[in-house]
């Protein structure tokens, strides 16, 4: 949606997603969780409202935890894509007669994705331990709740263990981000290859 908003700037395809993104960015995740629970669990009875017994149990908590983040990524992707579209190499590709689809997906997108991937990696690390409200709301025994409970009971070994586990997960995630960088940008791949 961020890419589409950038390509169709100042049109209806840009205005509607941007307005929704601004609205969702202002709403806390627990409010989204309560609304989802009320509509889809209590009124429509499509999904369960607590626990993690089946795949259906994951739907509402995942949406509640990520929808506000996704709105931020939409705005960030849009601004990154707009910056890439205005670069000289995009104008050159268009002047050479390259198809607009190729200009967007092959030339502009690869350069626009680098800061977006970094942002996703950083925010995903925060989600690892920062989902306390969502875990409490949907009665999920998660890492965030465990850390809060361990702090309240002064269980030092558990606090240290959780901190180490979150740190290891975050480190592995950032290594994954670097690997994704190499796939997106051939310049980075060439830099670390044997011939580079």
mmCIF file of C-alpha atoms in Angstrom:
data_model
loop_
_atom_site.group_PDB
_atom_site.id
_atom_site.type_symbol
_atom_site.label_atom_id
_atom_site.label_comp_id
_atom_site.label_asym_id
_atom_site.label_seq_id
_atom_site.Cartn_x
_atom_site.Cartn_y
_atom_site.Cartn_z
ATOM 1 C CA UNK A 1 0.000 0.000 0.000
ATOM 2 C CA UNK A 2 2.928 2.334 0.678
ATOM 3 C CA UNK A 3 4.335 1.696 -2.794
ATOM 4 C CA UNK A 4 0.907 2.220 -4.383
ATOM 5 C CA UNK A 5 0.409 5.454 -2.408
ATOM 6 C CA UNK A 6 3.757 6.772 -3.662
ATOM 7 C CA UNK A 7 3.130 5.809 -7.293
ATOM 8 C CA UNK A 8 -0.440 7.217 -7.267
ATOM 9 C CA UNK A 9 0.455 10.284 -5.192
ATOM 10 C CA UNK A 10 -2.380 12.804 -4.544
ATOM 11 C CA UNK A 11 -5.004 10.397 -5.901
ATOM 12 C CA UNK A 12 -7.741 8.492 -4.048
ATOM 13 C CA UNK A 13 -5.411 5.460 -3.879
ATOM 14 C CA UNK A 14 -3.022 7.652 -1.876
ATOM 15 C CA UNK A 15 -5.446 9.670 0.260
ATOM 16 C CA UNK A 16 -7.533 6.801 1.702
ATOM 17 C CA UNK A 17 -4.632 4.538 2.862
ATOM 18 C CA UNK A 18 -2.734 7.565 4.238
ATOM 19 C CA UNK A 19 -5.776 8.719 6.249
ATOM 20 C CA UNK A 20 -6.296 5.184 7.603
ATOM 21 C CA UNK A 21 -2.574 4.963 8.463
ATOM 22 C CA UNK A 22 -2.658 8.270 10.361
ATOM 23 C CA UNK A 23 -5.764 7.140 12.265
ATOM 24 C CA UNK A 24 -4.260 3.760 13.199
ATOM 25 C CA UNK A 25 -0.969 5.368 14.248
ATOM 26 C CA UNK A 26 -2.885 7.449 16.801
ATOM 27 C CA UNK A 27 -4.802 4.489 18.275
ATOM 28 C CA UNK A 28 -3.027 2.354 20.935
ATOM 29 C CA UNK A 29 -2.765 -1.394 20.262
ATOM 30 C CA UNK A 30 -4.873 -2.329 23.291
ATOM 31 C CA UNK A 31 -7.787 -0.205 21.969
ATOM 32 C CA UNK A 32 -7.516 -2.002 18.606
ATOM 33 C CA UNK A 33 -7.422 -5.302 20.536
ATOM 34 C CA UNK A 34 -10.579 -4.457 22.505
ATOM 35 C CA UNK A 35 -12.418 -3.452 19.295
ATOM 36 C CA UNK A 36 -11.314 -6.642 17.503
ATOM 37 C CA UNK A 37 -12.333 -8.754 20.477
ATOM 38 C CA UNK A 38 -15.732 -7.050 20.715
ATOM 39 C CA UNK A 39 -16.531 -7.321 16.985
ATOM 40 C CA UNK A 40 -14.954 -10.636 15.920
ATOM 41 C CA UNK A 41 -15.036 -12.636 19.174
ATOM 42 C CA UNK A 42 -18.150 -11.450 21.019
ATOM 43 C CA UNK A 43 -20.516 -10.222 18.285
ATOM 44 C CA UNK A 44 -19.602 -12.342 15.237
ATOM 45 C CA UNK A 45 -18.043 -15.259 17.174
ATOM 46 C CA UNK A 46 -15.510 -15.897 14.369
ATOM 47 C CA UNK A 47 -12.396 -16.093 16.561
ATOM 48 C CA UNK A 48 -11.710 -17.031 20.196
ATOM 49 C CA UNK A 49 -10.908 -14.161 22.556
ATOM 50 C CA UNK A 50 -8.224 -15.761 24.751
ATOM 51 C CA UNK A 51 -5.546 -18.477 24.860
ATOM 52 C CA UNK A 52 -3.371 -20.079 22.166
ATOM 53 C CA UNK A 53 -4.850 -23.525 21.548
ATOM 54 C CA UNK A 54 -5.197 -23.393 17.736
ATOM 55 C CA UNK A 55 -4.277 -21.255 14.711
ATOM 56 C CA UNK A 56 -7.546 -19.306 15.125
ATOM 57 C CA UNK A 57 -6.382 -18.098 18.545
ATOM 58 C CA UNK A 58 -3.428 -16.265 16.946
ATOM 59 C CA UNK A 59 -5.471 -14.137 14.510
ATOM 60 C CA UNK A 60 -6.800 -11.379 16.803
ATOM 61 C CA UNK A 61 -3.637 -10.940 18.946
ATOM 62 C CA UNK A 62 -1.397 -10.750 15.861
ATOM 63 C CA UNK A 63 -3.652 -8.183 14.176
ATOM 64 C CA UNK A 64 -3.909 -6.137 17.397
ATOM 65 C CA UNK A 65 -0.137 -6.145 17.898
ATOM 66 C CA UNK A 66 0.856 -5.400 14.297
ATOM 67 C CA UNK A 67 -1.828 -3.189 12.728
ATOM 68 C CA UNK A 68 -0.495 0.019 14.333
ATOM 69 C CA UNK A 69 3.047 -0.945 13.282
ATOM 70 C CA UNK A 70 1.870 -1.615 9.723
ATOM 71 C CA UNK A 71 0.385 1.872 9.498
ATOM 72 C CA UNK A 72 3.805 3.322 10.384
ATOM 73 C CA UNK A 73 5.469 1.099 7.740
ATOM 74 C CA UNK A 74 2.942 2.280 5.142
ATOM 75 C CA UNK A 75 3.889 5.919 5.745
ATOM 76 C CA UNK A 76 7.605 5.106 5.903
ATOM 77 C CA UNK A 77 7.466 3.018 2.684
ATOM 78 C CA UNK A 78 5.568 5.793 0.929
ATOM 79 C CA UNK A 79 8.095 8.498 1.863
ATOM 80 C CA UNK A 80 11.043 6.226 1.005
ATOM 81 C CA UNK A 81 9.477 5.323 -2.345
ATOM 82 C CA UNK A 82 8.717 8.976 -3.167
ATOM 83 C CA UNK A 83 12.355 9.837 -2.505
ATOM 84 C CA UNK A 84 13.526 6.994 -4.773
ATOM 85 C CA UNK A 85 11.118 7.949 -7.588
ATOM 86 C CA UNK A 86 12.552 11.492 -7.654
ATOM 87 C CA UNK A 87 16.148 10.299 -8.129
ATOM 88 C CA UNK A 88 18.093 10.895 -11.349
ATOM 89 C CA UNK A 89 18.467 7.188 -12.226
ATOM 90 C CA UNK A 90 14.638 6.831 -12.296
ATOM 91 C CA UNK A 91 14.318 9.855 -14.596
ATOM 92 C CA UNK A 92 17.050 8.385 -16.824
ATOM 93 C CA UNK A 93 15.281 5.004 -16.998
ATOM 94 C CA UNK A 94 12.015 6.734 -17.950
ATOM 95 C CA UNK A 95 13.817 8.861 -20.567
ATOM 96 C CA UNK A 96 15.268 5.687 -22.122
ATOM 97 C CA UNK A 97 11.712 4.404 -22.580
ATOM 98 C CA UNK A 98 11.786 1.695 -19.916
ATOM 99 C CA UNK A 99 8.276 0.524 -18.992
ATOM 100 C CA UNK A 100 6.837 2.237 -15.894
ATOM 101 C CA UNK A 101 6.287 -1.122 -14.181
ATOM 102 C CA UNK A 102 9.999 -1.983 -14.585
ATOM 103 C CA UNK A 103 11.061 1.487 -13.400
ATOM 104 C CA UNK A 104 8.993 1.127 -10.205
ATOM 105 C CA UNK A 105 9.602 -2.542 -9.344
ATOM 106 C CA UNK A 106 13.178 -2.981 -10.544
ATOM 107 C CA UNK A 107 14.869 0.400 -10.146
ATOM 108 C CA UNK A 108 13.030 2.453 -7.504
ATOM 109 C CA UNK A 109 11.774 -0.310 -5.175
ATOM 110 C CA UNK A 110 15.175 -1.895 -4.499
ATOM 111 C CA UNK A 111 16.610 1.397 -3.247
ATOM 112 C CA UNK A 112 13.434 2.354 -1.380
ATOM 113 C CA UNK A 113 13.327 -0.966 0.506
ATOM 114 C CA UNK A 114 16.662 -0.611 2.332
ATOM 115 C CA UNK A 115 15.517 1.906 5.000
ATOM 116 C CA UNK A 116 12.148 0.102 5.277
ATOM 117 C CA UNK A 117 13.847 -3.250 6.014
ATOM 118 C CA UNK A 118 15.989 -1.549 8.685
ATOM 119 C CA UNK A 119 12.898 -0.017 10.271
ATOM 120 C CA UNK A 120 11.037 -3.344 10.258
ATOM 121 C CA UNK A 121 14.009 -5.098 11.866
ATOM 122 C CA UNK A 122 14.299 -2.492 14.616
ATOM 123 C CA UNK A 123 10.564 -2.375 15.369
ATOM 124 C CA UNK A 124 10.211 -6.175 15.273
ATOM 125 C CA UNK A 125 12.844 -6.357 17.996
ATOM 126 C CA UNK A 126 10.721 -4.017 20.125
ATOM 127 C CA UNK A 127 7.684 -6.236 19.518
ATOM 128 C CA UNK A 128 9.501 -9.240 21.029
ATOM 129 C CA UNK A 129 9.315 -7.917 24.572
ATOM 130 C CA UNK A 130 6.866 -5.036 24.159
ATOM 131 C CA UNK A 131 3.586 -6.912 23.731
ATOM 132 C CA UNK A 132 2.627 -6.869 27.410
ATOM 133 C CA UNK A 133 -0.761 -5.168 26.906
ATOM 134 C CA UNK A 134 -1.746 -7.481 24.024
ATOM 135 C CA UNK A 135 -0.665 -10.542 26.011
ATOM 136 C CA UNK A 136 -2.674 -9.398 29.039
ATOM 137 C CA UNK A 137 -5.723 -8.556 26.928
ATOM 138 C CA UNK A 138 -5.861 -11.936 25.168
ATOM 139 C CA UNK A 139 -4.585 -13.969 28.173
ATOM 140 C CA UNK A 140 -1.446 -15.126 26.361
ATOM 141 C CA UNK A 141 1.494 -16.420 28.408
ATOM 142 C CA UNK A 142 4.174 -14.461 26.513
ATOM 143 C CA UNK A 143 7.672 -13.132 27.136
ATOM 144 C CA UNK A 144 6.508 -9.585 27.897
ATOM 145 C CA UNK A 145 4.099 -10.776 30.585
ATOM 146 C CA UNK A 146 6.754 -13.083 32.004
ATOM 147 C CA UNK A 147 9.246 -10.185 32.293
ATOM 148 C CA UNK A 148 6.671 -7.966 34.057
ATOM 149 C CA UNK A 149 5.677 -10.800 36.411
ATOM 150 C CA UNK A 150 9.352 -11.578 37.156
ATOM 151 C CA UNK A 151 10.044 -7.922 37.976
ATOM 152 C CA UNK A 152 7.063 -7.745 40.339
ATOM 153 C CA UNK A 153 8.188 -10.934 42.161
ATOM 154 C CA UNK A 154 11.896 -9.903 42.041
ATOM 155 C CA UNK A 155 12.873 -13.131 40.282
ATOM 156 C CA UNK A 156 16.364 -12.041 39.141
ATOM 157 C CA UNK A 157 17.411 -15.256 37.299
ATOM 158 C CA UNK A 158 14.203 -15.151 35.226
ATOM 159 C CA UNK A 159 14.661 -11.433 34.416
ATOM 160 C CA UNK A 160 18.260 -12.056 33.307
ATOM 161 C CA UNK A 161 17.225 -15.151 31.301
ATOM 162 C CA UNK A 162 14.440 -13.248 29.523
ATOM 163 C CA UNK A 163 16.756 -10.296 28.800
ATOM 164 C CA UNK A 164 19.419 -12.634 27.354
ATOM 165 C CA UNK A 165 16.816 -14.488 25.247
ATOM 166 C CA UNK A 166 15.359 -11.248 23.850
ATOM 167 C CA UNK A 167 18.897 -9.964 23.122
ATOM 168 C CA UNK A 168 19.824 -13.167 21.250
ATOM 169 C CA UNK A 169 16.576 -13.034 19.217
ATOM 170 C CA UNK A 170 17.180 -9.368 18.396
ATOM 171 C CA UNK A 171 20.793 -10.089 17.336
ATOM 172 C CA UNK A 172 19.669 -12.957 15.065
ATOM 173 C CA UNK A 173 16.990 -10.685 13.637
ATOM 174 C CA UNK A 174 19.524 -7.977 12.780
ATOM 175 C CA UNK A 175 21.776 -10.606 11.123
ATOM 176 C CA UNK A 176 18.712 -11.615 9.084
ATOM 177 C CA UNK A 177 18.205 -7.948 8.116
ATOM 178 C CA UNK A 178 21.820 -7.798 6.869
ATOM 179 C CA UNK A 179 21.270 -10.967 4.794
ATOM 180 C CA UNK A 180 18.099 -9.447 3.296
ATOM 181 C CA UNK A 181 20.139 -6.324 2.466
ATOM 182 C CA UNK A 182 22.484 -8.481 0.377
ATOM 183 C CA UNK A 183 19.521 -9.898 -1.589
ATOM 184 C CA UNK A 184 17.983 -6.481 -2.194
ATOM 185 C CA UNK A 185 21.122 -4.479 -3.058
ATOM 186 C CA UNK A 186 23.698 -6.107 -5.387
ATOM 187 C CA UNK A 187 26.295 -3.487 -4.341
ATOM 188 C CA UNK A 188 26.308 -4.904 -0.796
ATOM 189 C CA UNK A 189 26.483 -8.448 -2.168
ATOM 190 C CA UNK A 190 29.463 -7.517 -4.369
ATOM 191 C CA UNK A 191 31.214 -5.862 -1.443
ATOM 192 C CA UNK A 192 31.289 -9.102 0.564
ATOM 193 C CA UNK A 193 31.791 -11.538 -2.316
ATOM 194 C CA UNK A 194 35.220 -13.054 -3.022
ATOM 195 C CA UNK A 195 35.708 -11.009 -6.156
ATOM 196 C CA UNK A 196 34.702 -7.716 -4.459
#
